[in-house]
Amino acid sequence: MTSPPTGTGAGFMRLHPDGTASRGSRILGAVVLVSVVVFLFLALVASKPDESLDAQGQLVRIMYLHVPSAIACYTAFFVTAAASAMYLWKKTMGWDALAASSAEIGVIFVVITLLTGSIWGHTTWGTWWEWDPRLTSTALMFVMYLGYLALRRAIIDPVSRAKQSAVLGIIAIVNVPIVHFSVDWWRSLHQTATVASLDPKINGLRLLALFVGMIVALMLYVWLMMHRFRLAYAEAALEAKGLDLALAERRAEALADGGAVPASVEHEGVS
Amino acid sequence: MPELAADSMLRDAATVVGKDLRLEWRSRVTLSQILPFALLVLILFAFALDPDRRILEEATPGLFWLAVLFSMLLAIQRAYAVETADGVIDALRLSDLDPAGIFLGKAAGIGLHLLVLEVALFAGVTVLYGATPRGYLLLVATMLLATAGLAAAGSLYGVLAAGLRVRDTLLPILMLPVVAPVLIAGTEAFSAAYAESSGDGWKWCGLLAAFSVLYLAIGIFAFEPLLEES
Amino acid sequence: MVVLAEASAWSYVGLAYGVTIGLLGGYTAWMLRRGRKIGRQLPAEDRTWSS
């Protein structure tokens, strides 16, 4: 089955006929690409290492990744919660697709936050993991949203999945401050003064690099969302059409480990 | 209907918790399976942490709440297994019971089971680990507040996972990160109760109380859409 | 504060940037390829974005 060529334009602007790209996403993609190059130049070449009293040296450059990706992941999870609330209100699959897409991209950014934080920590603390309150609560948040994605994979019926994960998407964002606060409080009791925190003093060109990093991360988030949302939307449309091709994987995963479940328990896909 | 919404909610909660307690009385799954499991965990901790070096006594608060969390997972799964096994959850959904009442009833049932487990575990750590508390009031308050929070969160997450084929593996990953604050606060409050002065202990009780109130409120409002589709 | 040699510090910086670019690049590639695979199955009139 071949689709009619839909792409307009040529060269860079030529769109793949089957893909999730549009004119808008291609233009934003080009802007992101240029900004990434500018960001890398600022972050790795133009900005000077941190030579202040509490010197980070070259390592301050890791912060230009760590902080923006943390901001991007919080943005993503907030969008998931907002889209979940909109789903419960409007009950349209678009909001569900938006919530799901944002959670998945958020998880990618959480992983980057954790890894860059851990790499930075290894240079400062000498170990890959120190019980820094922010890293620890971020790790819990990571598992929480893995659970959200796992719930989505476990429910086959689209309406049931959308409703349940919408509730979870809202509860999850409520959890974030509770977990953050309690872990913070927990560490403040035990913290020794010698442990440096992830709080370098940043100014001048270094501040610019950090700032550009945040802009790039948020633009990248929007660009990824455009594609991921269309992918989720296409999957939902296929599901609705009963074309099981896209569903096959999901169904196989959900059903593979059924074990000794009595037949009467199979609620999925019934309601 | 002139009846107040809160009255019918509480009456429905009582109906559900009565049903669950009668079921437990007949089957005794918690008493004969989950309770022995909880005590077994205490013995296994002793194998992992050398009992001669007093690590067990020092770590008692944390180990206690860890054992509670592990057995809680079983208790929640049990609480919803009795609903899904014979299509009872459909019956609950179709009955005109208030969803908030069902939530509170399930939470109360889970909470009562947890309290029994905690009393047994407390006896366990006292006998096996030789830990003697000094602040009994703080200890009891911590147990009650933490149990309320765990039961409310458990009732809510239990119904999310109930009826799914992967519920046994899904429930821990959904719940344990969420109740991590309870583990932290419970452990810190217990540490204070076992120490000379209860100092910061009551501060942690405040956190536990806030957690419980928050999850009871979320459950009362969120249970209806969850029950419709589970 | 541990003061690292210049070369060692740069290797950590390189690791962080490498991991980040690798993860984002890998995810983007997966997403775009899956988008084409799914898009192929979906009739063109349902792909409202590519008009």
Coordinates of C-alpha atoms in Angstrom, one line a residue:
Chain A
M1 CA 0.0 0.0 0.0
T2 CA 1.5 3.3 -1.1
S3 CA 0.3 6.6 0.1
P4 CA 0.1 9.4 -2.4
P5 CA 3.0 11.8 -2.1
T6 CA 1.9 14.4 0.3
G7 CA 5.1 16.3 0.7
T8 CA 5.5 19.8 -0.5
G9 CA 8.8 21.6 -1.1
A10 CA 12.1 20.2 -1.9
G11 CA 15.5 19.7 -0.3
F12 CA 15.4 20.1 3.5
M13 CA 11.7 20.9 3.5
R14 CA 10.7 17.8 1.5
L15 CA 8.6 15.7 3.9
H16 CA 8.5 11.9 4.0
P17 CA 5.1 10.9 2.7
D18 CA 4.4 8.5 5.6
G19 CA 6.1 10.3 8.4
T20 CA 4.9 12.4 11.3
A21 CA 6.6 15.6 10.0
S22 CA 4.7 18.7 8.9
R23 CA 5.8 22.1 7.6
G24 CA 5.7 23.5 11.1
S25 CA 7.7 20.7 12.7
R26 CA 10.3 20.9 9.9
I27 CA 10.8 24.6 10.5
L28 CA 11.0 24.2 14.2
G29 CA 13.4 21.3 13.7
A30 CA 15.7 23.5 11.6
V31 CA 15.6 26.2 14.4
V32 CA 16.4 23.5 17.0
L33 CA 19.3 22.2 14.9
V34 CA 20.8 25.6 14.5
S35 CA 20.3 26.4 18.2
V36 CA 21.9 23.1 19.3
V37 CA 25.0 24.1 17.3
V38 CA 25.0 27.6 18.9
F39 CA 24.4 26.0 22.3
L40 CA 27.3 23.5 21.9
F41 CA 29.6 26.3 20.8
L42 CA 28.6 28.4 23.8
A43 CA 28.7 25.5 26.3
L44 CA 31.9 23.9 25.1
V45 CA 34.0 26.6 23.4
A46 CA 33.0 30.1 24.2
S47 CA 32.3 30.0 27.9
K48 CA 35.2 29.9 30.2
P49 CA 35.7 27.3 32.9
D50 CA 34.6 28.2 36.4
E51 CA 37.6 29.6 38.2
S52 CA 35.8 31.1 41.2
L53 CA 36.6 30.2 44.8
D54 CA 34.4 27.2 44.8
A55 CA 35.8 26.2 41.4
Q56 CA 34.1 23.7 39.2
G57 CA 36.6 24.1 36.5
Q58 CA 35.5 22.6 33.2
L59 CA 32.9 20.5 35.0
V60 CA 30.5 23.4 35.2
R61 CA 29.8 22.6 31.5
I62 CA 27.9 19.5 32.7
M63 CA 25.4 21.9 34.4
Y64 CA 24.4 23.3 31.0
L65 CA 22.9 19.9 30.3
H66 CA 21.7 18.9 33.7
V67 CA 19.7 22.0 34.6
P68 CA 17.9 22.4 31.2
S69 CA 16.9 18.7 31.1
A70 CA 15.6 18.9 34.6
I71 CA 13.4 21.9 33.6
A72 CA 12.3 20.0 30.5
C73 CA 11.2 17.0 32.4
Y74 CA 9.3 19.0 35.0
T75 CA 7.6 20.8 32.1
A76 CA 6.8 17.5 30.4
F77 CA 5.2 16.0 33.6
F78 CA 3.3 19.1 34.2
V79 CA 1.9 18.9 30.7
T80 CA 1.0 15.3 31.3
A81 CA -1.0 16.3 34.4
A82 CA -2.7 19.2 32.6
A83 CA -3.6 17.0 29.6
S84 CA -4.9 14.3 31.9
A85 CA -7.2 16.8 33.6
M86 CA -8.4 18.0 30.2
Y87 CA -9.1 14.4 29.2
L88 CA -11.2 13.8 32.3
W89 CA -13.1 16.9 31.4
K90 CA -13.5 16.6 27.6
K91 CA -13.1 12.8 27.2
T92 CA -11.4 13.1 23.8
M93 CA -8.6 10.9 22.8
G94 CA -6.4 13.8 21.7
W95 CA -5.8 14.8 25.3
D96 CA -4.9 11.2 26.2
A97 CA -2.4 11.1 23.4
L98 CA -0.9 14.4 24.6
A99 CA -0.6 13.1 28.2
A100 CA 1.0 9.9 27.0
S101 CA 3.5 11.5 24.6
S102 CA 4.6 14.1 27.2
A103 CA 5.2 11.5 29.9
E104 CA 7.4 9.4 27.6
I105 CA 9.5 12.4 26.5
G106 CA 9.6 13.5 30.2
V107 CA 11.1 10.1 31.1
I108 CA 13.8 10.6 28.5
F109 CA 14.7 14.0 30.0
V110 CA 14.6 12.5 33.5
V111 CA 17.1 9.9 32.5
I112 CA 19.4 12.6 31.1
T113 CA 19.0 14.6 34.3
L114 CA 19.9 11.6 36.4
L115 CA 22.9 10.5 34.3
T116 CA 24.4 14.0 34.0
G117 CA 23.9 14.5 37.7
S118 CA 25.6 11.2 38.5
I119 CA 28.5 12.0 36.1
W120 CA 28.9 15.4 37.7
G121 CA 28.7 13.8 41.2
H122 CA 31.4 11.3 40.4
T123 CA 33.9 14.0 39.8
T124 CA 32.9 15.9 43.0
W125 CA 31.9 13.2 45.5
G126 CA 34.1 10.4 44.0
T127 CA 31.1 8.0 43.8
W128 CA 28.5 7.6 41.1
W129 CA 25.7 8.1 43.5
E130 CA 25.5 10.2 46.6
W131 CA 22.2 10.7 48.4
D132 CA 21.8 14.2 47.2
P133 CA 18.1 15.1 48.0
R134 CA 17.4 16.5 44.5
L135 CA 18.9 13.5 42.7
T136 CA 17.2 11.1 45.0
S137 CA 13.7 12.6 44.6
T138 CA 14.3 12.7 40.8
A139 CA 15.1 9.0 40.8
L140 CA 11.8 8.3 42.6
M141 CA 10.0 10.5 40.1
F142 CA 11.6 8.5 37.3
V143 CA 10.3 5.2 38.7
M144 CA 6.9 6.9 39.3
Y145 CA 6.5 7.8 35.6
L146 CA 7.9 4.4 34.5
G147 CA 4.9 3.1 36.4
Y148 CA 2.6 5.5 34.5
L149 CA 3.9 4.2 31.2
A150 CA 3.7 0.6 32.5
L151 CA 0.1 1.1 33.4
R152 CA -0.6 2.4 29.9
R153 CA 0.9 -0.7 28.3
A154 CA -1.0 -3.0 30.6
I155 CA -4.5 -1.8 29.7
I156 CA -5.8 -2.8 26.3
D157 CA -9.1 -1.1 26.1
P158 CA -8.4 2.5 24.8
V159 CA -11.1 4.2 26.9
S160 CA -10.3 2.4 30.1
R161 CA -6.6 3.1 29.5
A162 CA -7.2 6.7 28.9
K163 CA -9.3 7.2 32.0
Q164 CA -7.1 5.2 34.4
S165 CA -3.9 6.8 33.3
A166 CA -5.5 10.3 33.4
V167 CA -6.2 9.8 37.1
L168 CA -2.7 8.4 37.6
G169 CA -1.2 11.3 35.6
I170 CA -2.8 13.8 38.0
I171 CA -1.9 11.9 41.2
A172 CA 1.7 11.6 40.0
I173 CA 2.2 15.3 39.7
V174 CA 0.8 15.7 43.3
N175 CA 3.3 13.2 44.5
V176 CA 6.3 15.1 43.1
P177 CA 6.3 17.9 45.7
I178 CA 5.5 15.4 48.6
V179 CA 8.4 13.1 47.6
H180 CA 10.7 16.1 47.0
F181 CA 9.9 17.7 50.3
S182 CA 10.2 14.5 52.4
V183 CA 13.5 13.5 50.8
D184 CA 14.8 17.0 51.2
W185 CA 13.9 17.0 54.9
W186 CA 15.3 13.5 55.4
R187 CA 18.7 14.5 53.9
S188 CA 18.8 17.8 55.8
L189 CA 19.0 15.7 59.0
H190 CA 22.0 13.7 57.9
Q191 CA 23.8 16.0 55.5
T192 CA 27.4 16.7 56.3
A193 CA 28.7 20.1 55.5
T194 CA 31.6 18.8 53.4
V195 CA 29.3 17.5 50.7
A196 CA 29.0 20.0 47.9
S197 CA 25.6 20.4 46.4
L198 CA 24.7 20.8 42.7
D199 CA 24.6 24.5 43.0
P200 CA 27.5 26.1 41.2
K201 CA 27.7 29.9 41.0
I202 CA 27.1 30.8 37.4
N203 CA 27.4 34.2 35.7
G204 CA 28.4 36.0 32.6
L205 CA 28.9 33.8 29.5
R206 CA 28.3 30.7 31.6
L207 CA 24.9 32.1 32.5
L208 CA 24.2 32.7 28.8
A209 CA 25.2 29.1 28.0
L210 CA 22.8 27.8 30.7
F211 CA 20.1 30.1 29.5
V212 CA 20.5 29.0 25.9
G213 CA 20.5 25.4 27.1
M214 CA 17.1 25.9 28.7
I215 CA 15.6 27.5 25.6
V216 CA 17.0 24.6 23.4
A217 CA 15.7 22.0 25.8
L218 CA 12.2 23.4 25.8
M219 CA 12.2 23.9 22.0
L220 CA 13.5 20.3 21.6
Y221 CA 10.7 19.2 23.9
V222 CA 8.1 20.9 21.7
W223 CA 9.6 19.5 18.6
L224 CA 9.6 15.9 20.0
M225 CA 6.1 16.4 21.2
M226 CA 4.9 17.4 17.7
H227 CA 6.2 14.1 16.4
R228 CA 5.3 11.9 19.4
F229 CA 1.8 13.3 19.6
R230 CA 1.2 12.6 15.9
L231 CA 2.5 9.1 16.4
A232 CA 0.3 8.5 19.5
Y233 CA -2.6 10.0 17.5
A234 CA -2.0 7.7 14.6
E235 CA -1.8 4.7 16.9
A236 CA -5.1 5.7 18.5
A237 CA -6.7 6.1 15.1
L238 CA -5.5 2.7 14.0
E239 CA -6.8 1.2 17.2
A240 CA -10.2 2.8 16.6
K241 CA -10.2 1.4 13.1
G242 CA -9.6 -2.0 14.4
L243 CA -6.4 -2.4 12.4
D244 CA -4.6 -4.6 14.8
L245 CA -1.2 -4.3 13.3
A246 CA -0.1 -1.5 15.6
L247 CA -1.8 -3.2 18.5
A248 CA -0.1 -6.6 18.1
E249 CA 3.0 -5.7 20.1
R250 CA 1.0 -4.1 23.0
R251 CA -1.4 -7.0 23.1
A252 CA 1.4 -9.6 23.1
E253 CA 3.1 -7.8 26.0
A254 CA -0.1 -7.5 28.1
L255 CA -1.2 -11.1 27.5
A256 CA 2.2 -12.9 27.4
D257 CA 2.5 -13.2 31.2
G258 CA -1.0 -14.0 32.1
G259 CA 0.0 -17.1 34.1
A260 CA -2.7 -18.9 36.0
V261 CA -5.3 -16.1 35.9
P262 CA -8.8 -17.4 35.9
A263 CA -10.8 -16.4 32.9
S264 CA -13.3 -14.5 34.9
V265 CA -10.6 -11.9 35.8
E266 CA -10.1 -10.7 32.3
H267 CA -11.6 -7.3 32.4
E268 CA -9.4 -5.8 29.8
G269 CA -11.1 -4.9 26.6
V270 CA -14.5 -5.8 27.9
S271 CA -15.8 -2.6 29.2
Chain B
M1 CA -33.4 11.9 49.1
P2 CA -33.1 14.0 52.3
E3 CA -30.1 11.9 53.5
L4 CA -26.8 13.7 53.7
A5 CA -24.1 12.6 51.2
A6 CA -21.6 12.1 54.0
D7 CA -23.9 9.9 55.9
S8 CA -24.6 7.6 53.0
M9 CA -20.8 7.6 52.1
L10 CA -20.0 6.4 55.6
R11 CA -22.8 3.9 55.7
D12 CA -21.6 2.4 52.4
A13 CA -18.0 2.4 53.7
A14 CA -19.2 0.4 56.8
T15 CA -21.0 -2.1 54.4
V16 CA -17.8 -2.6 52.4
V17 CA -15.5 -3.0 55.4
G18 CA -18.0 -5.3 57.1
K19 CA -18.0 -7.5 54.0
D20 CA -14.2 -7.5 53.8
L21 CA -13.8 -8.4 57.5
R22 CA -16.3 -11.2 57.2
L23 CA -14.4 -12.6 54.2
E24 CA -11.2 -12.4 56.1
W25 CA -12.8 -14.1 59.1
R26 CA -13.9 -17.0 56.9
S27 CA -10.7 -17.3 54.8
R28 CA -8.1 -16.1 57.3
V29 CA -5.7 -15.3 54.5
T30 CA -4.1 -12.4 56.3
L31 CA -3.7 -14.2 59.5
S32 CA -2.5 -17.5 58.1
Q33 CA -0.4 -16.2 55.1
I34 CA 0.5 -12.5 55.2
L35 CA 1.2 -12.4 58.9
P36 CA 3.7 -15.3 58.8
F37 CA 5.3 -13.7 55.8
A38 CA 5.8 -10.4 57.7
L39 CA 7.5 -12.3 60.6
L40 CA 9.6 -14.3 58.1
V41 CA 10.9 -11.0 56.6
L42 CA 12.1 -10.0 60.1
I43 CA 14.0 -13.3 60.4
L44 CA 15.5 -12.8 56.9
F45 CA 16.7 -9.3 57.8
A46 CA 18.6 -11.0 60.6
F47 CA 20.4 -13.2 58.1
A48 CA 21.3 -10.2 56.0
L49 CA 22.5 -8.1 58.8
D50 CA 24.7 -9.7 61.4
P51 CA 22.6 -9.9 64.6
D52 CA 25.7 -9.9 66.8
R53 CA 26.9 -6.5 65.9
R54 CA 23.7 -4.7 67.1
I55 CA 23.0 -3.5 63.5
L56 CA 19.5 -5.0 63.8
E57 CA 18.7 -3.0 66.9
E58 CA 20.0 0.2 65.4
A59 CA 18.2 -0.4 62.1
T60 CA 14.9 -1.5 63.8
P61 CA 12.8 1.5 62.8
G62 CA 13.7 1.2 59.1
L63 CA 13.4 -2.6 59.0
F64 CA 10.0 -2.4 60.7
W65 CA 8.6 -0.1 58.1
L66 CA 10.2 -2.0 55.3
A67 CA 8.5 -5.2 56.5
V68 CA 5.2 -3.2 56.7
L69 CA 5.6 -2.1 53.1
F70 CA 6.3 -5.6 51.8
S71 CA 3.4 -7.1 53.6
M72 CA 1.2 -4.1 52.7
L73 CA 1.6 -5.1 49.0
L74 CA 0.3 -8.5 49.7
A75 CA -2.6 -7.1 51.8
I76 CA -3.6 -4.8 49.0
Q77 CA -3.5 -7.5 46.4
R78 CA -5.6 -9.7 48.7
A79 CA -8.1 -6.9 49.3
Y80 CA -8.7 -6.5 45.5
A81 CA -8.3 -10.2 44.6
V82 CA -11.5 -10.9 46.6
E83 CA -13.2 -8.3 44.5
T84 CA -12.1 -9.4 41.1
A85 CA -12.2 -13.1 41.6
D86 CA -15.9 -13.6 41.2
G87 CA -16.8 -10.4 39.4
V88 CA -17.6 -8.8 42.7
I89 CA -16.1 -5.5 41.5
D90 CA -18.8 -5.5 38.8
A91 CA -21.4 -6.0 41.5
L92 CA -19.9 -3.1 43.5
R93 CA -19.9 -1.0 40.4
L94 CA -23.5 -1.8 39.6
S95 CA -24.7 -1.5 43.2
D96 CA -25.8 2.0 44.1
L97 CA -23.0 2.2 46.7
D98 CA -21.3 5.6 46.8
P99 CA -17.8 5.1 45.1
A100 CA -16.3 7.3 47.8
G101 CA -17.9 5.0 50.4
I102 CA -16.4 2.0 48.6
F103 CA -13.0 3.7 48.6
L104 CA -13.2 4.4 52.3
G105 CA -14.4 0.9 53.1
K106 CA -11.6 -0.7 51.2
A107 CA -9.1 1.7 52.9
A108 CA -10.5 0.9 56.3
G109 CA -10.3 -2.8 55.6
I110 CA -6.7 -2.5 54.4
G111 CA -5.9 -0.3 57.4
L112 CA -7.3 -2.8 59.9
H113 CA -5.3 -5.6 58.4
L114 CA -2.2 -3.4 58.4
L115 CA -2.7 -2.5 62.1
V116 CA -2.8 -6.2 63.0
L117 CA 0.4 -6.7 60.9
E118 CA 2.1 -3.8 62.6
V119 CA 1.2 -5.0 66.1
A120 CA 2.7 -8.4 65.3
L121 CA 5.7 -6.8 63.7
F122 CA 6.2 -4.6 66.7
A123 CA 6.1 -7.7 69.0
G124 CA 8.6 -9.3 66.5
V125 CA 11.2 -6.5 66.6
T126 CA 10.9 -6.3 70.4
V127 CA 11.5 -10.0 70.9
L128 CA 13.8 -10.8 68.0
Y129 CA 15.8 -7.6 67.7
G130 CA 15.7 -6.6 71.4
A131 CA 14.6 -3.1 70.6
T132 CA 12.7 -1.3 73.4
P133 CA 10.9 2.0 72.6
R134 CA 10.9 4.9 75.1
G135 CA 8.2 7.1 73.6
Y136 CA 5.1 4.9 73.4
L137 CA 2.7 7.8 72.6
L138 CA 4.8 8.8 69.6
L139 CA 5.1 5.2 68.5
V140 CA 1.4 4.6 68.5
A141 CA 0.6 7.9 66.8
T142 CA 3.2 7.1 64.1
M143 CA 1.6 3.7 63.5
L144 CA -1.9 5.1 63.3
L145 CA -1.1 8.0 61.0
A146 CA 1.2 6.0 58.7
T147 CA -1.4 3.2 58.5
A148 CA -4.1 5.7 57.5
G149 CA -1.8 7.0 54.7
L150 CA -0.7 3.6 53.5
A151 CA -4.3 2.3 53.5
A152 CA -5.6 5.3 51.6
A153 CA -2.9 5.1 49.0
G154 CA -3.2 1.3 48.9
S155 CA -6.9 1.5 48.3
L156 CA -6.4 3.9 45.5
Y157 CA -3.6 2.2 43.7
G158 CA -5.0 -1.2 44.4
V159 CA -8.1 -0.5 42.2
L160 CA -5.8 0.9 39.5
A161 CA -4.0 -2.4 39.2
A162 CA -7.0 -4.6 40.0
G163 CA -8.3 -6.7 37.2
L164 CA -5.2 -6.3 35.0
R165 CA -3.2 -9.4 34.1
V166 CA 0.0 -7.7 35.2
R167 CA -1.4 -6.4 38.5
D168 CA 1.0 -8.4 40.7
T169 CA 4.0 -6.8 39.1
L170 CA 2.5 -3.5 38.4
L171 CA 1.3 -2.7 41.9
P172 CA 4.8 -2.5 43.5
I173 CA 6.2 -0.2 40.9
L174 CA 3.2 2.1 41.1
M175 CA 2.9 2.2 44.9
L176 CA 6.4 2.0 46.4
P177 CA 7.7 5.3 45.0
V178 CA 4.5 7.0 46.2
V179 CA 4.7 5.7 49.7
A180 CA 8.5 6.4 50.0
P181 CA 7.6 9.5 52.1
V182 CA 5.7 7.2 54.6
L183 CA 8.8 5.0 54.8
I184 CA 11.0 8.0 55.5
A185 CA 8.7 9.7 58.0
G186 CA 7.8 6.4 59.7
T187 CA 11.4 5.5 60.1
E188 CA 12.4 8.9 61.4
A189 CA 9.5 9.1 63.8
F190 CA 10.3 5.6 65.1
S191 CA 13.9 6.4 65.5
A192 CA 12.9 9.3 67.7
A193 CA 10.5 7.0 69.7
Y194 CA 13.3 4.5 70.2
A195 CA 15.9 7.2 71.2
E196 CA 16.2 9.0 74.5
S197 CA 14.2 12.1 73.4
S198 CA 11.4 12.1 70.9
G199 CA 12.7 15.4 69.6
D200 CA 11.9 15.7 65.9
G201 CA 9.5 12.7 66.0
W202 CA 6.3 14.7 66.1
K203 CA 7.4 16.8 63.1
W204 CA 7.5 13.6 61.1
C205 CA 4.1 12.6 62.4
G206 CA 2.8 15.9 61.0
L207 CA 4.1 14.8 57.6
L208 CA 2.4 11.5 57.9
A209 CA -0.9 13.2 58.9
A210 CA -0.6 15.5 55.8
F211 CA 0.0 12.5 53.6
S212 CA -3.0 10.6 55.0
V213 CA -5.4 13.6 54.6
L214 CA -4.2 14.2 51.1
Y215 CA -4.6 10.6 49.9
L216 CA -8.0 10.2 51.6
A217 CA -9.1 13.3 49.8
I218 CA -7.7 12.2 46.4
G219 CA -9.3 8.8 46.8
I220 CA -12.7 10.2 47.6
F221 CA -12.7 12.2 44.4
A222 CA -10.7 9.9 42.1
F223 CA -12.3 6.6 42.9
E224 CA -15.4 7.1 40.8
P225 CA -13.7 7.3 37.4
L226 CA -11.4 4.5 38.4
L227 CA -14.1 2.2 39.5
E228 CA -16.1 2.8 36.3
E229 CA -13.3 1.4 34.1
S230 CA -11.3 -1.0 36.2
Chain C
M1 CA 36.3 19.9 46.4
V2 CA 38.2 17.4 44.3
V3 CA 40.3 19.2 41.8
L4 CA 40.6 17.2 38.6
A5 CA 43.3 17.4 36.0
E6 CA 42.2 19.2 32.9
A7 CA 42.1 16.2 30.7
S8 CA 40.2 14.1 33.2
A9 CA 37.6 16.9 33.6
W10 CA 37.1 17.1 29.9
S11 CA 36.5 13.3 29.7
Y12 CA 33.7 13.6 32.2
V13 CA 32.3 16.6 30.2
G14 CA 32.6 14.5 27.1
L15 CA 30.8 11.6 28.7
A16 CA 27.9 13.8 29.8
Y17 CA 27.5 15.4 26.4
G18 CA 27.9 12.0 24.7
V19 CA 25.3 10.3 26.8
T20 CA 22.8 13.2 26.3
I21 CA 23.2 13.3 22.5
G22 CA 23.1 9.6 22.3
L23 CA 19.9 9.2 24.3
L24 CA 18.1 12.1 22.5
G25 CA 19.3 10.9 19.1
G26 CA 18.4 7.3 19.7
Y27 CA 14.9 8.2 20.9
T28 CA 14.4 10.6 18.0
A29 CA 15.4 8.0 15.5
W30 CA 13.1 5.4 17.1
M31 CA 10.2 7.9 17.2
L32 CA 10.6 9.0 13.6
R33 CA 10.9 5.5 12.2
R34 CA 7.9 4.2 14.2
G35 CA 6.0 7.3 13.0
R36 CA 6.6 6.2 9.4
K37 CA 5.7 2.6 10.1
I38 CA 2.5 3.6 11.8
G39 CA 1.8 6.3 9.3
R40 CA 2.0 3.9 6.4
Q41 CA -0.8 1.9 7.8
L42 CA -3.0 4.9 8.3
P43 CA -5.0 6.3 5.4
A44 CA -3.6 9.6 4.2
E45 CA -6.8 11.5 5.0
D46 CA -6.4 10.6 8.7
R47 CA -3.0 12.2 8.8
T48 CA -4.3 15.6 9.2
W49 CA -0.9 17.2 9.7
S50 CA 0.6 16.4 6.3
S51 CA -1.7 18.4 4.1

